[in-house]
Short mmCIF file of C-alpha atoms in Angstrom, two decimals:
data_model
loop_
_atom_site.label_atom_id
_atom_site.label_comp_id
_atom_site.label_asym_id
_atom_site.label_seq_id
_atom_site.Cartn_x
_atom_site.Cartn_y
_atom_site.Cartn_z
CA MET A 1 85.38 -2.23 230.34
CA ASP A 2 87.92 -0.05 230.24
CA VAL A 3 91.18 -1.30 229.61
CA LEU A 4 94.54 0.24 231.02
CA VAL A 5 98.04 0.98 229.39
CA ASN A 6 100.85 -0.89 231.20
CA PRO A 7 102.44 2.31 232.25
CA THR A 8 105.60 0.32 232.14
CA GLU A 9 105.91 -0.21 228.89
CA SER A 10 106.56 1.52 225.67
CA SER A 11 102.79 2.63 224.91
CA LEU A 12 101.34 5.13 222.82
CA LEU A 13 100.21 7.89 224.29
CA ARG A 14 97.92 11.14 222.81
CA PHE A 15 97.55 14.43 223.80
CA THR A 16 96.43 17.75 222.76
CA THR A 17 97.11 21.37 224.42
CA ALA A 18 94.65 23.52 224.91
CA GLY A 19 94.13 27.04 226.44
CA SER A 20 93.94 30.64 225.64
CA VAL A 21 96.17 33.14 223.46
CA ASP A 22 99.43 33.67 225.58
CA ASP A 23 99.17 30.85 228.01
CA GLY A 24 102.26 29.29 226.72
CA LYS A 25 101.30 26.14 224.49
CA SER A 26 103.88 26.23 222.08
CA THR A 27 106.66 27.04 225.03
CA LEU A 28 105.60 24.31 226.56
CA ILE A 29 105.87 21.91 223.92
CA GLY A 30 108.99 23.32 222.62
CA ARG A 31 110.40 22.99 226.27
CA LEU A 32 109.20 19.78 226.33
CA LEU A 33 111.03 18.72 223.46
CA TYR A 34 114.33 20.38 224.49
CA ASP A 35 114.54 19.49 227.90
CA SER A 36 114.03 15.72 226.89
CA LYS A 37 116.45 15.54 224.13
CA SER A 38 114.07 15.32 221.25
CA ILE A 39 114.21 17.80 219.05
CA PHE A 40 117.59 17.55 216.08
CA GLU A 41 120.65 19.71 216.21
CA ASP A 42 119.40 21.51 213.01
CA GLN A 43 116.07 21.82 214.42
CA LEU A 44 117.66 23.78 217.49
CA LEU A 45 120.04 26.27 215.34
CA ALA A 46 116.98 27.60 213.28
CA VAL A 47 115.12 28.13 215.55
CA GLU A 48 117.54 30.67 217.23
CA GLU A 49 118.40 31.89 214.11
CA SER A 50 114.36 32.48 213.94
CA SER A 51 114.94 33.77 217.13
CA LYS A 52 117.65 36.33 216.85
CA ARG A 53 115.97 37.58 213.97
CA ARG A 54 112.52 38.08 215.57
CA GLY A 55 114.61 40.03 218.31
CA ASP A 56 113.99 37.77 220.81
CA ALA A 57 115.29 38.11 223.75
CA HIS A 58 116.10 34.41 224.60
CA VAL A 59 115.71 31.33 222.34
CA ASN A 60 111.56 30.87 221.65
CA LEU A 61 110.72 27.45 221.58
CA ALA A 62 107.04 28.00 220.70
CA LEU A 63 109.03 28.32 216.84
CA LEU A 64 109.46 24.53 216.82
CA THR A 65 105.56 24.28 216.46
CA ASP A 66 104.68 27.16 214.91
CA GLY A 67 105.61 26.61 211.74
CA LEU A 68 103.00 28.62 209.68
CA ARG A 69 104.52 31.88 208.86
CA ALA A 70 101.12 33.88 209.83
CA GLU A 71 101.84 31.82 213.42
CA ARG A 72 105.59 33.01 213.90
CA GLU A 73 104.38 36.91 212.56
CA GLN A 74 101.60 37.17 215.08
CA GLY A 75 102.95 35.27 217.76
CA ILE A 76 99.83 33.16 217.47
CA THR A 77 98.66 28.97 217.19
CA ILE A 78 96.63 29.25 214.22
CA ASP A 79 96.48 25.32 212.90
CA VAL A 80 97.06 22.46 214.62
CA ALA A 81 100.76 20.80 214.69
CA TYR A 82 101.40 17.35 215.17
CA ARG A 83 104.93 16.23 217.10
CA TYR A 84 106.32 13.16 217.40
CA PHE A 85 108.73 12.06 219.90
CA ALA A 86 109.83 8.99 222.32
CA THR A 87 111.36 8.22 225.78
CA PRO A 88 112.43 4.94 227.11
CA LYS A 89 108.76 4.39 228.71
CA ARG A 90 106.07 5.89 226.45
CA LYS A 91 105.87 7.16 222.89
CA PHE A 92 103.80 10.49 222.04
CA ILE A 93 101.76 12.41 219.41
CA ILE A 94 101.08 16.05 220.41
CA ALA A 95 98.25 17.89 218.61
CA ASP A 96 99.32 21.63 219.79
CA THR A 97 95.75 23.45 218.75
CA PRO A 98 95.22 27.41 218.70
CA GLY A 99 94.01 29.57 222.04
CA HIS A 100 91.19 32.64 219.95
CA ILE A 101 88.18 31.25 220.63
CA GLN A 102 87.39 31.54 216.65
CA TYR A 103 89.73 28.55 216.56
CA THR A 104 87.47 26.19 218.56
CA ARG A 105 86.96 23.89 215.65
CA ASN A 106 90.84 23.57 215.14
CA MET A 107 90.63 22.42 218.75
CA VAL A 108 88.08 19.98 218.58
CA THR A 109 89.84 18.24 215.85
CA GLY A 110 93.23 18.15 217.32
CA ALA A 111 91.34 16.45 220.91
CA SER A 112 89.34 14.32 218.68
CA THR A 113 91.84 10.91 219.39
CA ALA A 114 93.60 12.02 222.24
CA ASP A 115 94.25 10.08 225.51
CA LEU A 116 95.07 13.52 227.62
CA ALA A 117 94.99 17.03 227.44
CA ILE A 118 96.89 19.65 228.57
CA ILE A 119 94.80 22.79 229.89
CA LEU A 120 97.34 25.54 230.28
CA ILE A 121 95.66 28.56 232.28
CA ASP A 122 98.34 32.33 233.05
CA ALA A 123 98.55 32.30 236.93
CA ARG A 124 98.38 35.97 236.37
CA LEU A 125 94.94 35.77 235.01
CA GLY A 126 93.57 33.31 237.02
CA VAL A 127 90.43 30.49 235.03
CA ILE A 128 88.61 32.08 231.77
CA GLU A 129 86.20 31.55 229.31
CA GLN A 130 88.72 30.04 227.55
CA THR A 131 89.19 27.25 230.30
CA MET A 132 85.88 26.73 230.35
CA ARG A 133 85.36 26.09 226.79
CA HIS A 134 88.11 23.28 226.35
CA THR A 135 87.01 21.71 229.33
CA TYR A 136 83.99 21.30 228.59
CA LEU A 137 85.33 20.33 225.52
CA ALA A 138 87.48 17.76 226.91
CA SER A 139 84.36 17.03 228.52
CA LEU A 140 82.27 16.71 225.47
CA LEU A 141 85.27 14.42 223.81
CA ARG A 142 85.61 12.43 226.31
CA ILE A 143 88.99 12.82 227.11
CA GLY A 144 90.04 10.76 230.25
CA HIS A 145 92.30 13.01 231.71
CA ILE A 146 93.39 16.74 232.42
CA VAL A 147 96.58 18.23 233.15
CA LEU A 148 95.76 21.75 234.54
CA ALA A 149 99.05 23.16 233.74
CA VAL A 150 98.84 27.06 235.60
CA ASN A 151 101.90 28.49 233.97
CA ASN A 152 103.59 31.11 234.22
CA MET A 153 104.07 30.88 237.72
CA ASP A 154 107.52 32.28 237.40
CA LEU A 155 105.40 35.94 236.96
CA VAL A 156 103.60 35.99 240.31
CA ASN A 157 107.40 34.47 242.31
CA PHE A 158 105.56 30.98 242.63
CA ASP A 159 102.66 32.58 244.95
CA GLN A 160 101.67 29.13 246.34
CA ALA A 161 98.12 30.66 247.12
CA VAL A 162 98.05 32.01 243.60
CA TYR A 163 97.87 28.49 242.45
CA ASP A 164 95.92 26.62 245.13
CA LYS A 165 92.85 29.79 244.24
CA ILE A 166 93.47 29.14 240.80
CA VAL A 167 92.89 25.44 241.26
CA GLY A 168 90.04 25.59 243.46
CA GLU A 169 88.52 27.99 240.84
CA TYR A 170 89.22 24.93 238.26
CA MET A 171 87.27 22.05 239.98
CA ALA A 172 84.36 23.85 240.86
CA PHE A 173 83.77 24.56 237.44
CA ALA A 174 84.58 21.35 236.31
CA LYS A 175 82.45 19.70 239.18
CA GLY A 176 79.81 20.77 237.36
CA LEU A 177 80.39 18.38 234.44
CA ASP A 178 78.67 15.28 233.64
CA ASN A 179 81.77 13.18 232.72
CA LEU A 180 84.35 14.88 234.61
CA PRO A 181 87.52 13.66 233.53
CA ASN A 182 90.59 13.12 235.97
CA VAL A 183 92.62 16.37 236.43
CA THR A 184 95.93 16.94 238.08
CA PRO A 185 97.34 20.03 238.52
CA ILE A 186 100.73 21.13 237.49
CA PRO A 187 102.70 24.04 238.71
CA MET A 188 105.36 25.66 235.91
CA SER A 189 106.82 27.87 234.26
CA ALA A 190 107.58 26.59 230.58
CA LEU A 191 108.91 29.28 229.12
CA ASN A 192 112.23 28.47 232.16
CA GLY A 193 111.22 24.83 232.44
CA ASP A 194 109.92 24.45 236.04
CA ASN A 195 107.69 21.54 236.57
CA VAL A 196 107.94 20.64 233.19
CA VAL A 197 110.85 17.84 232.78
CA ASP A 198 112.42 17.72 235.66
CA LYS A 199 111.13 19.20 239.02
CA SER A 200 111.81 22.87 240.21
CA ASP A 201 113.45 23.59 243.15
CA SER A 202 111.04 26.94 243.28
CA THR A 203 108.30 25.21 244.03
CA PRO A 204 108.85 23.47 247.43
CA TRP A 205 105.64 23.20 248.48
CA TYR A 206 104.51 21.21 245.13
CA THR A 207 104.52 17.63 245.88
CA GLY A 208 102.94 16.17 242.79
CA PRO A 209 105.25 14.70 239.87
CA SER A 210 106.85 16.66 237.14
CA LEU A 211 104.84 17.24 233.55
CA LEU A 212 106.94 14.21 231.62
CA GLN A 213 106.71 12.21 234.78
CA HIS A 214 102.97 12.32 234.73
CA LEU A 215 102.56 11.70 230.78
CA GLU A 216 104.83 8.68 230.68
CA THR A 217 103.44 6.86 233.95
CA VAL A 218 99.32 8.31 233.44
CA SER A 219 96.99 4.60 232.88
CA VAL A 220 95.15 5.59 230.05
CA ARG A 221 91.96 3.58 227.79
CA SER A 222 93.20 1.65 225.21
CA GLU A 223 91.41 -0.24 221.90
CA THR A 224 91.82 -4.16 222.59
CA ALA A 225 90.00 -7.22 222.73
CA ALA A 226 87.96 -6.16 225.33
CA ASP A 227 86.33 -4.03 222.96
CA GLU A 228 83.01 -4.45 221.22
CA ALA A 229 84.67 -5.77 217.55
CA ARG A 230 83.85 -2.93 214.64
CA PHE A 231 85.11 -3.15 211.13
CA ALA A 232 83.93 -0.37 209.14
CA VAL A 233 84.08 -1.81 204.92
CA GLN A 234 85.60 0.75 203.27
CA TRP A 235 86.30 -1.22 199.41
CA VAL A 236 85.10 -4.58 198.58
CA ILE A 237 87.77 -6.10 196.08
CA ARG A 238 87.01 -8.73 193.75
CA PRO A 239 90.06 -9.50 191.52
CA ILE A 240 87.97 -11.09 188.45
CA SER A 241 90.73 -12.81 187.42
CA ASP A 242 91.89 -16.58 186.78
CA GLN A 243 95.85 -16.73 188.19
CA THR A 244 96.07 -17.94 191.39
CA ASP A 245 97.93 -15.89 194.73
CA ALA A 246 100.39 -18.13 196.21
CA LYS A 247 98.85 -16.41 199.56
CA LEU A 248 95.18 -15.36 198.36
CA GLY A 249 94.17 -19.01 195.95
CA ASN A 250 92.49 -18.15 193.15
CA LEU A 251 91.96 -14.86 192.61
CA HIS A 252 88.24 -15.48 190.57
CA ASP A 253 86.78 -16.69 193.93
CA TYR A 254 88.03 -13.77 195.63
CA ARG A 255 86.03 -11.08 197.61
CA GLY A 256 87.20 -9.67 200.74
CA PHE A 257 85.59 -6.61 202.40
CA ALA A 258 88.56 -3.77 202.51
CA GLY A 259 88.85 -1.49 205.69
CA ARG A 260 90.24 -0.19 209.33
CA MET A 261 89.67 -2.44 212.35
CA ALA A 262 87.88 0.64 214.69
CA SER A 263 88.16 -1.88 217.64
CA GLY A 264 87.97 -5.32 219.67
CA THR A 265 89.11 -8.09 217.31
CA PHE A 266 88.25 -10.56 215.33
CA LYS A 267 89.83 -14.35 214.96
CA VAL A 268 89.66 -17.41 211.73
CA GLY A 269 86.20 -18.81 212.78
CA ASP A 270 84.41 -16.01 214.36
CA GLU A 271 80.56 -15.63 213.72
CA VAL A 272 79.69 -12.38 212.42
CA LEU A 273 76.93 -9.98 211.36
CA VAL A 274 77.10 -8.10 208.07
CA TYR A 275 75.72 -4.86 207.76
CA PRO A 276 73.18 -3.59 206.00
CA SER A 277 71.31 -6.83 205.82
CA ALA A 278 72.61 -8.09 209.04
CA MET A 279 73.09 -11.41 207.84
CA LYS A 280 75.06 -14.18 209.71
CA SER A 281 78.14 -15.31 208.37
CA THR A 282 81.39 -16.54 209.51
CA ILE A 283 85.13 -15.35 208.66
CA THR A 284 87.33 -17.52 206.72
CA GLY A 285 90.44 -15.35 206.33
CA ILE A 286 92.10 -12.32 207.37
CA HIS A 287 94.39 -10.93 205.05
CA THR A 288 97.13 -8.42 204.80
CA PHE A 289 99.73 -7.19 202.36
CA GLU A 290 102.82 -8.83 204.41
CA GLY A 291 99.79 -12.30 204.63
CA PRO A 292 97.44 -14.23 205.57
CA LYS A 293 96.79 -13.47 209.88
CA GLN A 294 94.83 -15.60 212.30
CA GLU A 295 93.79 -12.44 213.93
CA ALA A 296 92.47 -8.89 213.27
CA ILE A 297 93.45 -5.42 216.15
CA PRO A 298 92.47 -1.76 216.50
CA GLN A 299 93.98 0.29 214.94
CA LEU A 300 95.18 -1.58 211.77
CA SER A 301 93.74 -2.25 207.83
CA TYR A 302 92.47 -5.95 206.48
CA SER A 303 90.79 -7.56 203.83
CA ILE A 304 88.61 -9.64 205.30
CA THR A 305 86.61 -13.12 203.40
CA VAL A 306 83.52 -14.33 205.19
CA ALA A 307 81.15 -18.03 204.13
CA ASP A 308 78.80 -16.48 202.07
CA GLU A 309 78.04 -15.01 199.67
CA ILE A 310 76.47 -11.79 201.21
CA ASP A 311 76.03 -7.82 200.06
CA THR A 312 77.67 -5.15 201.30
CA SER A 313 79.89 -2.34 200.61
CA ARG A 314 81.83 0.58 201.66
CA GLY A 315 79.55 2.29 204.16
CA GLY A 316 78.29 -1.31 205.51
CA MET A 317 79.96 -3.04 208.82
CA ILE A 318 81.05 -6.61 210.38
CA VAL A 319 80.23 -6.64 214.08
CA LYS A 320 81.04 -9.96 215.77
CA ALA A 321 77.46 -11.89 215.79
CA ASN A 322 76.99 -11.04 219.86
CA GLN A 323 77.88 -7.81 219.89
CA PRO A 324 75.33 -6.13 217.42
CA THR A 325 75.69 -2.53 216.50
CA GLN A 326 72.39 0.01 216.46
CA THR A 327 71.35 0.21 213.71
CA GLY A 328 68.56 3.60 212.69
CA HIS A 329 67.75 6.54 210.66
CA GLU A 330 67.05 9.06 213.55
CA PHE A 331 69.25 10.12 216.32
CA ASP A 332 70.48 12.78 218.60
CA ALA A 333 73.67 14.06 218.90
CA MET A 334 76.75 17.12 220.31
CA ILE A 335 77.56 18.86 218.20
CA CYS A 336 79.59 21.81 217.74
CA TRP A 337 79.30 24.34 214.39
CA PHE A 338 82.27 24.86 211.89
CA ALA A 339 80.88 27.37 209.65
CA ASP A 340 81.91 31.03 210.22
CA LYS A 341 79.29 31.92 207.04
CA LYS A 342 76.72 29.79 207.11
CA THR A 343 74.51 29.21 210.35
CA LEU A 344 72.52 25.53 210.90
CA LYS A 345 69.13 26.31 211.40
CA PRO A 346 66.37 23.66 211.79
CA ARG A 347 65.70 21.55 208.12
CA GLY A 348 69.50 22.32 207.41
CA ARG A 349 70.71 20.03 204.14
CA PHE A 350 73.55 17.83 204.97
CA HIS A 351 76.09 15.26 203.63
CA LEU A 352 76.64 13.07 206.69
CA ARG A 353 79.81 11.25 207.06
CA HIS A 354 80.18 8.67 209.33
CA THR A 355 82.64 5.78 209.65
CA THR A 356 83.57 4.91 205.61
CA ASN A 357 79.55 6.16 204.92
CA ASP A 358 77.84 9.34 203.53
CA VAL A 359 74.80 9.73 203.52
CA ARG A 360 72.27 12.48 203.15
CA ALA A 361 71.00 13.99 205.65
CA ILE A 362 68.62 16.83 207.32
CA VAL A 363 68.74 18.31 211.12
CA THR A 364 64.54 17.90 211.77
CA GLU A 365 65.06 19.75 214.88
CA VAL A 366 67.87 22.60 217.81
CA LEU A 367 66.96 20.43 220.60
CA TYR A 368 69.14 23.03 222.76
CA LYS A 369 72.49 25.45 222.63
CA VAL A 370 74.96 25.17 225.99
CA ASN A 371 76.55 28.16 227.63
CA ILE A 372 79.90 27.23 227.86
CA SER A 373 80.80 29.81 230.72
CA THR A 374 77.95 28.48 233.06
CA LEU A 375 77.31 25.12 231.71
CA GLU A 376 73.40 25.89 231.26
CA LYS A 377 71.57 24.42 227.97
CA SER A 378 69.22 27.28 226.33
CA THR A 379 66.41 26.47 224.01
CA GLU A 380 66.31 29.99 223.16
CA SER A 381 67.65 29.86 219.72
CA LYS A 382 67.34 27.43 217.21
CA GLU A 383 70.39 28.49 214.93
CA PHE A 384 74.06 27.47 215.76
CA ALA A 385 76.41 29.87 214.51
CA LEU A 386 80.56 29.44 214.23
CA ASN A 387 81.98 27.52 217.26
CA ASP A 388 78.28 27.09 218.82
CA ILE A 389 77.65 23.47 220.80
CA GLY A 390 74.65 22.17 221.56
CA CYS A 391 71.92 18.84 220.54
CA VAL A 392 70.09 18.24 217.58
CA ARG A 393 68.23 15.72 216.14
CA ILE A 394 69.59 14.29 212.84
CA ARG A 395 67.64 12.07 209.91
CA CYS A 396 69.33 10.24 208.14
CA ALA A 397 68.32 9.34 203.92
CA SER A 398 69.14 5.55 204.70
CA PRO A 399 70.27 3.62 208.10
CA ILE A 400 73.55 3.80 209.35
CA PHE A 401 75.28 1.48 211.71
CA PHE A 402 76.26 3.16 215.43
CA ASP A 403 77.22 3.21 218.32
CA GLU A 404 76.66 5.77 221.28
CA TYR A 405 79.93 7.64 221.48
CA SER A 406 80.06 7.24 225.03
CA LYS A 407 81.21 3.51 223.83
CA ASN A 408 83.18 4.05 221.21
CA ARG A 409 84.19 7.08 219.58
CA THR A 410 85.37 6.09 216.59
CA THR A 411 81.33 4.75 214.97
CA GLY A 412 80.26 6.99 217.55
CA SER A 413 81.23 10.01 215.57
CA PHE A 414 80.44 11.87 212.45
CA VAL A 415 81.14 15.14 210.41
CA LEU A 416 78.03 17.49 208.30
CA VAL A 417 79.42 18.18 204.86
CA ASP A 418 77.52 21.27 203.50
CA GLU A 419 75.56 19.67 200.09
CA GLN A 420 76.58 23.42 197.91
CA THR A 421 80.54 23.65 198.46
CA ASN A 422 80.99 20.49 199.92
CA ASN A 423 82.36 21.91 203.01
CA THR A 424 82.84 20.23 206.62
CA VAL A 425 80.20 22.41 209.12
CA ALA A 426 80.37 20.40 211.86
CA ALA A 427 81.67 17.77 214.02
CA GLY A 428 79.08 15.85 215.69
CA MET A 429 78.97 13.11 218.43
CA ILE A 430 76.14 10.08 218.47
CA ILE A 431 73.76 9.98 221.97
CA LYS A 432 71.50 7.83 221.31
CA PRO A 433 68.97 6.87 218.63
CA LEU A 434 66.08 8.49 218.58
CA GLU A 435 63.41 5.25 219.50
CA GLU A 436 65.36 5.18 222.80
CA SER A 437 65.84 8.63 223.60
CA SER A 438 64.25 11.82 224.59
CA ASP A 439 65.92 15.48 225.46
CA ASP A 440 66.05 14.59 229.45
CA GLU A 441 68.36 11.54 228.31
CA CYS A 442 70.24 14.70 225.64
CA GLU A 443 71.25 16.34 228.24
CA VAL A 444 72.78 13.46 231.04
CA ALA A 445 74.39 12.14 228.35
CA ILE A 446 76.86 15.04 228.12
#
């Protein structure tokens, strides 16, 4: 069940920006921070001085996010930049991601935890391949909301016909996606601030909200008690000491499972399953640095004790007894290939890192690759090169405990690490265990 955040509360919204080169992503974020008065005076002075040294005709707000020297020299975004700001209505974490096709992997990384994606389109160019690529990735990553920011409207004289044509072309493409996010189109000029924080007089034909108004009020899915409880074990705490702690009691008998609550909640007294044995037990304590708690909530870390002596360690998982997770060696998954000097071939061997687990794995079969421009699935090529996206079948040396990515983004995601170089070469999203899936189901899941 989806639980919606109350937009009147000071809730957190994670969003990412995406688009092609020179669409104005960094400028938009800079304008959003500047007009919402979310930057310090010394930051603004530094940007003004940098703009003068560069010979810019105006204060280059893109420099607020483009922090690397190479980014400033070339006027492009290379790495993912995170920025934080808040308004009286909501707190925000921004991931400003690159637009170059060669940095698609950076976009995947930045968008992996986002609730909303801002996809920019240059009003002069319209919908291009990178627009389709980023929209497909947002859909694949299960981002529920897209803001279609038609930027540089000042360069087309705020022509409504140009805006309507772009929106129409974009929606025609988006309707071909199996997982269509909620799309909110907004005409804007990031350089001048039109429809970024305040509504613009230059677009009297536009009746929707400004970008900030939409960000402050959009309802997004949040991990709550309604989700299935998932706690990946990161470490087993066993002090082995005769001392007595005021909070934990006799340390000689203490055995706690430390980790992070991925989703759902635990309460003292809950009946749970502890993997890999799937043995039942009862939670006897939930501990933090501040002291014992009666409840564990999502995205915070705890040490949990159970009533029985159950063997588990890093890579194990604790779930509620009535909410079992999938367990298996083999599954189908969608992956985005990150490596530029190595290709993926069938029978390729890797380390698969999933939650706190690390197992050896092999790609037994490449099922298909996706043509981003047409959304067609091709089975002709069996190799993945940089930024290729498609469906593969993976077999692990030992079982992992997971959910389908469509149900849980934390326990349904993984990365593949090259055995020889230790480089991360792919990010993946689990579709179904092999026993329950087929090629058709693999296609439907995206």
